[in-house]
Amino acid sequence: MHKSKKQSTHLPLFILGGIVLVILSGIVDELRVYQGATIAVYVIAISSIILLTGYSGQVSLGHGALMAVGAYAAAVLRAEFNVPIILCFIAAVLAAAVGGTLLGAAAARLSGPYLAGTTLALAIGLPSLANQFPILGGEQGLAFDVGFPPLALGEDFTQYKWYFWIAALAALISMWSVRNILNSAYGRSWRAGRGNEVAAQLAGINTARSKVLAFTISAGIAGLAGALLAMTIGTVSPSAFPLALSFSLLTGAVLSGISTLGGVIIGSVVLVAIPEIADVVAHRLGSSESVTTNLPGLIVSGLLILTVLFVPNGPVEQHRARKAKHEAAHNSTKK
Amino acid sequence: MQLLNTLLIGITAGSIYSLMAIAFVLVWRSTRVVNFAQAGMALLSTYFGYEAVSRLGSFWIALPVAMIGGALFAALVELVLMRLLVKHASSGPIAGVAPIIATLGLLGVIRSVISMIWGGQDLRIVAPISNNGFTINGSTLVFSPLKLLVLVVVVVLLILLSILFQKTNLGLALRASAHAPEIARLSGVRVDSVRTLGWALAGAAGAVAGLFQTVNGNGNFSPDSIDFSLLLVSGFIAAVIGGLDSLLGAVLGGLFLGISISFVLMYISSGLFFIAPFVILLIVLFVRPQGIIGVKAGRRA
């Protein structure tokens, strides 16, 4: 299986992507910049699901809760101790990763529906814990303020653009790391364990440990996404991390193609675009308010079902499979 | 007195969880799927019941209406969604998680459609009898005629279900196709129809759970009511405690969960309402991963 040349880490590609994003953020309007920041947050969160579900084969419906852990860690440090913002984000990753390790240790003994149900119980239970500790601000939540953009960026550099820069940078760094982790020996051992656990164990992989590691890394990434989400909203509260968030992330991952990291941008853009599309559709139809407010939810859930039924492995993977089939057919006719 | 109260509250709540757990077990036995849309189906059935109450004025008509509605809807889901799922999404990296994702999607669809039709506000079903506690020797219990009714109905349903499973040919077919579908098919059992029937029974059980969860609470319900998320989680946990494969286990699991939660809320902190089920589930999974009934007895039920 060893490739003859050392695989490149694609660093220049990601740097180029960053430059494109910086230029883009300068030419679009404020709303788009804000949506761009949201997309970047989703990219990070969905890539954590892809790593966990697509590669290591574990389902989590509790990633909303892990995002909450990261967000609260960052907000408490910021509000109580006025810690520099970069350290807040690092703390978010670490706190969520610790939570993920604990959850992963339990998860390694569970499979499929058991794991899904357990993480579901966590997603419902954990945010309500915030009401138990006064330092977490109860139902009201905590303010999370990353501060104004540095003056060196110019007078007319807006707050939203600053959010976008932070989120986009975080997204590029985490995508780059995830990509390289997935291509490393860890990524291969996850895939081996997902495909056939017994065979992987025979090949010398400690599948239990590799599953816990996948949970830890995935949780850390989710924690970063949680802190960034809190940044774009400005506060952290239990209601910012509802069960619906965990479901949206799963939908995003399925739309992206559960095992294609490159598709992650598809899922993120769709998740951000759906409310807007639904709004347009509802207005065009002139429908009542209860239809308008619930249309986005219906579209997201409907898409989830349709994707699982008809493009189960994602659009990118589907296209690749079709192309491979086509080529195979072509080659056999040539002979 | 407090001890007795706590126990009785736990048993009543637990009997509702048992019904939900039975719904999970019936679906798991017939199609090997954990149906995360179960709470959505229960919610939809509760709306059917609400319509029946407001048109016909009686809770006793609403209950069978909700059950039949829930059963028909569940059967429809099995016929359309589950059969397509088996056909399309049974290979590749998605195969293991496809049913979970599909039923979650269904949960979302049901919720959105309900909000579109009935709106997002609270609706109300009035309990058929009083929820004021019995009075014994001058002191008032929390246990009320309504809670007694819930218990009685659940017990009657359980007896009917066990007669269906143990004494009828249909029950034999249900057990056979859960245990060994291929052999059942060879002996002339129409396994596909039996699967649909399993889903329908689950839909009916979920409908009762949904209605009773509503009237046992404050009578209010809405598409976003946390009661139904809780019903989903509690029912699932109760089913897992019981081993996911056994009807008797589901009942015992539900009672165990209901009583444990009741004691935690009374003697530790009422703020632990949402996290307690998760902790109980983790403890059970670590101590007895095969469920309290265990695999051997589970197959018999």
XYZ file of C-alpha atoms in Angstrom:
636
model
C 0.000 0.000 0.000
C 3.016 2.334 0.355
C 3.160 5.031 -2.251
C 6.621 5.347 -3.775
C 6.904 9.092 -3.232
C 6.086 10.870 -0.023
C 2.579 12.285 -0.172
C 2.465 16.050 -0.275
C 0.558 17.819 2.467
C -1.054 20.235 -0.026
C 0.031 23.223 2.041
C 0.395 25.602 -0.950
C -3.156 24.755 -2.039
C -4.579 25.820 1.319
C -2.499 29.019 1.381
C -3.811 29.855 -2.087
C -7.352 29.189 -0.832
C -6.739 31.646 1.995
C -5.577 34.369 -0.387
C -8.677 33.879 -2.554
C -10.921 34.159 0.524
C -9.236 37.367 1.683
C -9.752 38.961 -1.723
C -13.347 37.707 -1.850
C -14.171 39.154 1.570
C -13.126 42.556 0.267
C -15.573 42.662 -2.641
C -18.844 41.180 -1.359
C -21.343 42.968 0.903
C -21.717 42.663 4.675
C -24.456 40.027 4.687
C -22.410 37.745 2.443
C -19.363 38.245 4.646
C -21.388 37.207 7.674
C -22.751 34.183 5.799
C -19.201 33.387 4.787
C -18.221 33.289 8.449
C -21.134 30.942 9.158
C -20.111 28.724 6.260
C -16.582 28.562 7.656
C -17.974 27.484 11.041
C -20.039 24.754 9.386
C -17.044 23.607 7.348
C -15.153 22.992 10.571
C -18.077 21.331 12.354
C -18.981 19.108 9.412
C -15.391 18.029 8.873
C -15.398 16.801 12.479
C -18.454 14.641 11.681
C -16.880 13.361 8.465
C -13.757 12.366 10.366
C -15.799 10.539 12.990
C -18.637 8.997 10.997
C -17.229 8.709 7.497
C -13.791 7.477 8.465
C -14.032 5.891 11.883
C -17.620 4.672 11.373
C -19.017 6.059 14.634
C -22.221 8.099 14.649
C -22.556 11.046 16.950
C -25.755 12.990 17.474
C -24.036 14.805 20.308
C -21.674 17.075 18.440
C -23.911 20.042 19.214
C -23.188 19.358 22.877
C -19.439 19.108 22.241
C -19.595 22.428 20.403
C -21.296 23.849 23.480
C -18.436 22.571 25.654
C -15.917 24.392 23.466
C -17.982 27.549 23.331
C -18.483 27.692 27.105
C -14.797 27.038 27.762
C -13.826 29.928 25.494
C -16.504 32.272 26.844
C -15.721 31.635 30.511
C -12.018 32.263 29.962
C -12.786 35.421 28.033
C -15.429 36.797 30.402
C -13.870 35.838 33.732
C -10.143 36.085 33.090
C -9.937 38.204 29.936
C -7.649 35.672 28.276
C -6.279 36.553 24.795
C -8.642 35.394 22.099
C -6.286 32.916 20.460
C -5.856 31.122 23.794
C -9.640 31.011 24.193
C -9.927 29.120 20.925
C -7.154 26.740 21.905
C -8.896 26.167 25.241
C -12.127 25.447 23.369
C -10.371 22.725 21.380
C -8.782 21.209 24.468
C -11.935 21.275 26.618
C -14.060 19.659 23.946
C -11.311 17.112 23.246
C -11.315 16.078 26.912
C -15.094 15.708 26.750
C -14.709 13.760 23.531
C -12.179 11.400 25.102
C -14.600 10.588 27.920
C -17.464 10.122 25.488
C -15.220 8.149 23.146
C -14.173 5.808 25.946
C -17.834 4.985 26.465
C -18.467 4.945 22.730
C -15.728 2.442 21.934
C -17.846 -0.225 23.615
C -20.938 0.783 21.662
C -21.868 0.470 18.039
C -24.338 1.887 15.562
C -27.728 2.654 17.086
C -26.510 2.319 20.694
C -23.917 4.999 20.141
C -26.380 7.216 18.310
C -28.872 6.956 21.175
C -26.260 7.615 23.842
C -24.948 10.727 22.126
C -28.543 11.816 21.514
C -29.193 11.628 25.262
C -26.069 13.734 25.787
C -27.161 16.335 23.246
C -30.468 16.756 25.067
C -29.005 16.639 28.562
C -25.768 18.599 28.460
C -26.900 22.114 27.472
C -29.419 22.095 30.345
C -26.509 21.637 32.761
C -25.559 25.248 32.086
C -28.442 26.220 34.362
C -26.810 24.363 37.243
C -23.698 26.516 37.450
C -23.979 30.289 37.984
C -20.618 30.885 36.293
C -22.165 29.666 33.010
C -24.894 32.308 33.084
C -27.964 30.046 33.051
C -30.608 30.412 30.370
C -29.338 33.916 29.522
C -25.882 32.662 28.718
C -22.561 34.468 28.594
C -21.359 37.201 26.309
C -18.468 36.184 24.119
C -16.690 39.166 22.620
C -13.584 38.716 20.524
C -13.017 42.473 20.430
C -12.674 44.938 17.604
C -10.492 44.242 14.590
C -6.945 45.542 15.039
C -6.533 49.136 13.852
C -3.696 48.117 11.541
C -6.341 46.647 9.180
C -7.756 50.071 8.467
C -10.617 52.288 9.596
C -13.362 50.748 7.470
C -12.568 47.149 8.370
C -15.914 45.908 9.706
C -16.650 43.627 12.632
C -18.226 40.981 10.400
C -15.189 40.947 8.170
C -13.062 40.385 11.256
C -15.297 37.429 12.222
C -14.944 36.083 8.710
C -11.160 36.356 8.758
C -10.924 34.538 12.075
C -13.406 31.823 11.046
C -11.878 31.354 7.592
C -8.367 31.098 8.989
C -9.559 28.551 11.552
C -11.391 26.640 8.811
C -8.310 26.501 6.585
C -6.065 25.382 9.406
C -8.483 22.716 10.628
C -9.279 21.454 7.112
C -5.571 21.194 6.392
C -4.987 19.280 9.629
C -7.978 16.987 9.126
C -6.949 16.242 5.579
C -3.474 15.258 6.627
C -4.652 13.272 9.629
C -7.030 11.323 7.382
C -4.193 10.556 4.989
C -1.902 9.476 7.799
C -1.569 6.065 9.415
C -4.366 7.066 11.823
C -6.767 7.738 8.993
C -5.934 4.404 7.409
C -6.429 2.532 10.675
C -9.830 4.227 11.123
C -10.926 3.175 7.683
C -9.646 -0.337 8.277
C -11.585 -0.547 11.544
C -14.728 0.769 9.886
C -14.494 -1.718 7.028
C -13.863 -4.824 9.092
C -13.054 -4.561 12.754
C -11.803 -8.113 13.180
C -9.538 -7.893 10.155
C -8.151 -4.594 11.412
C -7.389 -6.137 14.786
C -5.625 -9.044 13.088
C -3.528 -6.533 11.191
C -2.325 -5.217 14.527
C -4.534 -2.186 14.943
C -5.820 -1.465 18.415
C -9.313 -0.618 17.170
C -10.657 0.467 20.570
C -7.837 2.967 21.034
C -8.101 4.204 17.461
C -11.853 4.802 17.916
C -11.303 6.812 21.100
C -8.616 8.841 19.325
C -11.018 9.581 16.474
C -13.590 10.783 18.994
C -11.023 12.978 20.739
C -9.833 14.677 17.567
C -13.336 15.061 16.197
C -14.543 16.565 19.489
C -11.642 19.020 19.562
C -12.532 20.247 16.088
C -16.193 20.484 17.079
C -15.155 22.532 20.115
C -13.342 24.996 17.869
C -16.444 25.239 15.690
C -18.538 25.851 18.806
C -16.343 28.728 19.969
C -16.435 30.255 16.478
C -20.213 29.886 16.348
C -20.431 31.695 19.689
C -18.195 34.418 18.240
C -20.533 35.032 15.292
C -23.612 35.114 17.586
C -21.864 37.116 20.312
C -23.188 35.003 23.178
C -23.130 31.452 24.490
C -26.393 30.059 25.837
C -28.030 26.618 26.019
C -30.472 27.614 23.274
C -27.614 28.246 20.826
C -26.859 24.513 20.821
C -30.208 22.780 20.342
C -30.705 19.208 19.202
C -31.471 20.638 15.774
C -27.848 21.789 15.484
C -26.546 18.253 15.882
C -29.036 17.102 13.253
C -28.034 19.888 10.848
C -24.396 18.899 11.138
C -25.241 15.309 10.302
C -27.318 16.515 7.351
C -24.429 18.665 6.183
C -22.078 15.722 6.430
C -24.408 13.439 4.496
C -24.946 16.071 1.806
C -21.196 16.538 1.550
C -20.697 12.818 1.194
C -20.044 11.217 4.527
C -16.572 10.054 3.565
C -15.412 12.810 1.226
C -13.704 15.642 3.024
C -13.537 17.667 -0.163
C -17.327 17.746 -0.351
C -17.585 19.543 2.951
C -18.023 22.911 1.287
C -21.167 21.619 -0.486
C -22.852 20.692 2.776
C -21.882 23.952 4.484
C -23.072 26.185 1.663
C -26.345 24.255 1.415
C -26.987 24.566 5.160
C -26.461 28.329 5.033
C -28.341 28.780 1.762
C -31.454 26.754 2.668
C -33.113 29.344 4.954
C -32.654 31.955 2.246
C -33.977 29.710 -0.525
C -36.918 28.665 1.657
C -37.698 32.331 2.275
C -37.804 33.077 -1.436
C -39.949 30.023 -2.168
C -42.399 30.817 0.634
C -42.772 34.416 -0.543
C -43.254 33.335 -4.131
C -46.017 30.993 -3.018
C -47.450 33.654 -0.733
C -47.811 31.088 2.027
C -48.758 31.673 5.644
C -46.317 32.396 8.443
C -46.335 28.905 9.936
C -45.317 27.474 6.554
C -42.600 30.082 6.043
C -40.940 29.491 9.403
C -40.961 25.726 9.052
C -40.003 25.404 5.420
C -36.223 25.446 6.071
C -36.563 22.605 8.575
C -38.667 20.616 6.150
C -36.183 21.124 3.315
C -33.203 20.142 5.478
C -34.889 16.964 6.735
C -36.330 16.107 3.343
C -32.917 16.534 1.720
C -31.416 14.302 4.387
C -33.813 11.481 3.578
C -33.527 11.896 -0.195
C -29.729 11.994 -0.043
C -29.534 8.849 2.058
C -31.926 7.085 -0.300
C -30.603 8.162 -3.673
C -27.030 9.433 -3.317
C -26.118 7.572 -0.120
C -22.390 8.140 -0.374
C -22.578 11.770 -1.417
C -22.545 13.590 -4.744
C -18.748 13.602 -5.114
C -18.407 9.905 -4.425
C -21.386 9.136 -6.664
C -19.841 11.050 -9.553
C -16.529 9.279 -9.051
C -18.199 5.858 -8.996
C -20.161 6.612 -12.145
C -17.035 7.824 -13.927
C -15.110 4.717 -12.897
C -17.925 2.506 -14.155
C -18.074 4.430 -17.402
C -14.338 4.084 -17.925
C -14.446 0.391 -17.150
C -17.185 -0.093 -19.718
C -15.219 1.971 -22.224
C -12.039 -0.053 -21.709
C -13.795 -3.370 -22.081
C -15.367 -2.358 -25.409
C -11.975 -1.263 -26.742
C -10.505 -4.712 -26.241
C -44.825 8.971 52.657
C -42.304 10.777 50.489
C -40.745 7.452 49.612
C -44.105 6.047 48.532
C -44.859 9.163 46.487
C -41.520 9.016 44.727
C -42.012 5.358 43.954
C -45.526 5.847 42.568
C -44.520 8.807 40.394
C -41.625 6.742 39.104
C -43.818 3.782 38.284
C -46.338 5.923 36.387
C -43.695 7.730 34.364
C -41.904 4.424 33.920
C -44.987 2.717 32.501
C -45.175 5.395 29.801
C -41.470 4.898 29.042
C -42.209 1.162 28.845
C -44.763 1.733 26.092
C -42.265 3.819 24.163
C -39.586 1.186 24.740
C -41.970 -1.468 23.418
C -42.368 0.600 20.265
C -38.577 0.665 19.858
C -38.295 -3.063 20.485
C -41.090 -3.964 18.023
C -39.396 -1.968 15.267
C -35.953 -3.297 16.143
C -37.179 -6.880 16.069
C -38.934 -6.493 12.754
C -36.373 -4.495 10.742
C -33.178 -4.200 12.866
C -33.563 -0.422 12.858
C -33.678 1.890 15.845
C -36.452 4.225 14.820
C -35.415 7.688 15.986
C -38.596 9.051 14.407
C -40.613 7.141 17.008
C -41.167 10.268 19.110
C -42.226 12.180 16.003
C -44.773 9.472 15.232
C -46.022 9.604 18.823
C -46.341 13.373 18.491
C -48.279 13.049 15.240
C -50.612 10.495 16.848
C -51.149 12.907 19.740
C -52.304 15.494 17.208
C -54.664 12.875 15.714
C -55.985 12.322 19.226
C -56.334 16.073 19.738
C -58.424 16.361 16.572
C -60.633 13.497 17.747
C -61.113 15.056 21.184
C -62.019 18.455 19.792
C -64.465 17.003 17.261
C -66.043 14.181 19.237
C -65.441 15.462 22.727
C -64.295 12.239 24.323
C -60.850 11.078 25.363
C -62.034 7.482 25.097
C -62.690 7.861 21.378
C -59.482 9.829 20.909
C -57.324 7.039 22.289
C -58.246 4.397 19.659
C -58.259 7.071 16.930
C -54.708 8.040 17.847
C -53.676 4.376 17.984
C -55.142 3.563 14.580
C -53.714 6.749 13.062
C -50.297 6.017 14.546
C -50.402 2.415 13.323
C -51.376 3.368 9.769
C -48.686 6.039 9.578
C -46.007 3.702 10.906
C -47.031 1.028 8.409
C -46.788 3.583 5.623
C -43.289 4.577 6.735
C -42.187 0.958 6.679
C -43.735 0.330 3.260
C -42.212 3.400 1.614
C -39.123 4.612 3.435
C -37.698 1.442 4.942
C -38.085 -0.670 1.808
C -36.427 2.007 -0.316
C -33.661 2.243 2.244
C -32.917 -1.464 2.118
C -32.878 -1.273 -1.672
C -30.603 1.759 -2.093
C -28.420 2.302 0.919
C -27.095 -1.041 1.990
C -23.494 -0.712 0.835
C -20.572 1.638 1.151
C -19.406 3.652 4.153
C -22.951 4.889 4.756
C -24.567 1.460 5.182
C -24.143 1.255 8.943
C -25.534 4.694 9.645
C -28.108 5.070 6.849
C -31.146 3.875 8.879
C -30.216 6.166 11.761
C -29.870 9.147 9.444
C -33.053 8.340 7.521
C -35.186 8.047 10.663
C -33.721 11.284 12.019
C -34.631 12.951 8.742
C -38.125 11.563 9.105
C -38.313 13.020 12.623
C -37.472 16.433 11.185
C -40.010 16.097 8.376
C -42.793 15.070 10.780
C -42.040 17.991 13.107
C -41.960 20.559 10.307
C -45.165 19.275 8.719
C -46.958 19.284 12.086
C -45.844 22.884 12.704
C -47.103 23.839 9.261
C -50.518 22.267 9.764
C -51.243 22.948 13.450
C -48.869 25.864 14.082
C -46.128 26.023 16.700
C -48.262 27.092 19.682
C -49.248 24.924 22.638
C -52.393 22.832 22.215
C -54.146 21.165 25.097
C -55.738 17.796 25.752
C -57.747 17.670 28.971
C -57.331 14.499 30.992
C -60.484 12.365 31.195
C -60.320 12.142 34.995
C -58.867 14.146 37.857
C -55.134 14.463 38.436
C -55.654 15.485 42.079
C -53.987 13.024 44.394
C -55.809 10.421 46.479
C -56.181 11.268 50.138
C -55.292 8.629 52.701
C -55.607 9.354 56.440
C -55.842 13.075 55.768
C -52.560 13.340 53.861
C -52.622 13.757 50.077
C -50.642 11.470 47.825
C -49.181 12.611 44.496
C -50.699 9.457 43.056
C -53.990 10.388 41.381
C -56.894 8.655 39.640
C -55.321 9.732 36.335
C -52.008 8.101 37.183
C -53.871 4.968 38.217
C -55.675 5.023 34.883
C -52.385 5.338 33.005
C -51.062 2.322 34.870
C -54.186 0.263 34.246
C -54.284 1.029 30.520
C -50.587 0.235 30.131
C -50.979 -3.058 31.964
C -54.028 -4.009 29.869
C -52.131 -3.215 26.670
C -49.183 -5.278 27.825
C -51.434 -8.237 28.542
C -53.082 -7.911 25.122
C -49.668 -7.728 23.445
C -48.366 -10.778 25.252
C -51.516 -12.733 24.306
C -50.961 -11.662 20.704
C -47.337 -12.758 20.786
C -47.695 -15.993 22.750
C -51.117 -17.406 21.839
C -51.888 -16.514 18.214
C -50.536 -17.652 14.871
C -49.817 -14.056 14.021
C -47.703 -13.762 17.147
C -45.832 -16.883 16.145
C -45.173 -15.357 12.720
C -43.964 -12.140 14.368
C -41.597 -14.021 16.637
C -40.388 -16.296 13.863
C -39.544 -13.512 11.427
C -37.753 -11.567 14.147
C -35.706 -14.571 15.132
C -34.885 -16.151 11.768
C -36.388 -14.360 8.764
C -35.048 -16.783 6.150
C -36.372 -19.881 7.887
C -39.682 -18.147 8.572
C -39.947 -17.303 4.879
C -39.292 -20.922 3.929
C -42.051 -22.071 6.246
C -44.537 -19.824 4.492
C -44.520 -16.757 6.721
C -44.949 -13.570 4.708
C -42.003 -11.878 6.347
C -42.443 -8.543 4.561
C -46.052 -8.119 5.666
C -45.149 -9.224 9.162
C -42.495 -6.497 9.257
C -45.073 -3.898 8.309
C -47.312 -5.247 11.042
C -44.481 -4.910 13.556
C -44.120 -1.238 12.637
C -47.889 -0.725 12.886
C -47.998 -2.221 16.394
C -45.102 0.044 17.350
C -46.976 3.048 15.956
C -50.000 2.199 18.090
C -47.916 1.713 21.243
C -46.153 5.027 20.585
C -49.511 6.765 20.146
C -50.644 5.667 23.611
C -47.307 6.753 25.067
C -47.636 10.165 23.412
C -51.202 10.779 24.627
C -50.458 9.664 28.178
C -47.191 11.601 28.353
C -49.258 14.668 27.459
C -52.123 14.215 29.920
C -49.811 12.952 32.665
C -47.888 16.219 32.319
C -49.788 19.497 32.193
C -51.869 18.550 29.149
C -50.076 20.967 26.847
C -48.104 19.867 23.831
C -46.457 21.506 20.823
C -44.166 20.399 17.994
C -41.137 21.601 19.950
C -42.236 20.378 23.354
C -39.324 18.969 25.261
C -41.625 16.204 26.555
C -41.310 14.410 23.257
C -37.539 14.695 23.039
C -37.504 13.270 26.512
C -39.922 10.528 25.507
C -37.593 9.637 22.632
C -34.533 9.444 24.847
C -36.283 7.715 27.757
C -37.970 5.172 25.523
C -34.689 4.392 23.797
C -32.810 4.119 27.083
C -35.521 1.895 28.566
C -35.308 -0.351 25.500
C -31.514 -0.529 25.767
C -31.697 -1.325 29.478
C -34.038 -4.155 28.576
C -31.689 -5.449 25.887
C -33.444 -3.918 22.839
C -34.760 -7.326 21.815
C -37.208 -8.268 24.519
C -40.714 -6.974 25.232
C -40.524 -8.005 28.869
C -37.131 -6.313 29.061
C -38.606 -3.123 27.635
C -41.255 -3.055 30.359
C -38.767 -3.708 33.143
C -36.339 -1.200 31.615
C -39.021 1.465 31.491
C -40.023 0.915 35.122
C -36.380 0.858 36.249
C -35.662 4.097 34.402
C -38.837 5.820 35.626
C -38.181 4.911 39.255
C -34.468 5.822 39.092
C -35.180 9.219 37.556
C -37.898 9.851 40.105
C -35.508 9.118 42.981
C -32.702 11.231 41.502
C -35.062 14.195 41.130
C -36.474 13.816 44.620
C -33.329 13.086 46.602
C -30.478 14.685 44.623
C -31.602 17.638 42.535
C -34.560 18.434 40.334
C -32.179 20.275 37.984
C -30.807 16.944 36.798
C -33.981 16.138 34.868
C -32.345 16.105 31.446
C -28.936 14.716 32.246
C -30.101 11.910 34.585
C -31.265 9.567 31.766
C -27.872 9.917 30.061
C -25.957 9.059 33.228
C -28.236 6.094 33.974
C -27.745 4.836 30.413
C -23.950 5.107 30.696
C -23.955 3.198 33.981
C -26.131 0.433 32.520
C -24.014 0.179 29.380
C -20.852 -0.183 31.431
C -22.240 -2.619 33.972
C -24.506 -4.777 31.811
C -24.042 -4.017 28.105
C -26.360 -6.876 27.109
C -29.284 -5.360 29.069
C -30.861 -6.513 32.325
C -32.721 -9.395 30.739
C -29.736 -10.621 28.801
C -29.600 -12.221 25.409
C -30.883 -15.672 26.261
C -34.160 -14.713 27.879
C -34.572 -11.875 25.418
C -35.003 -14.207 22.480
C -37.839 -16.012 24.142
C -40.230 -13.117 24.618
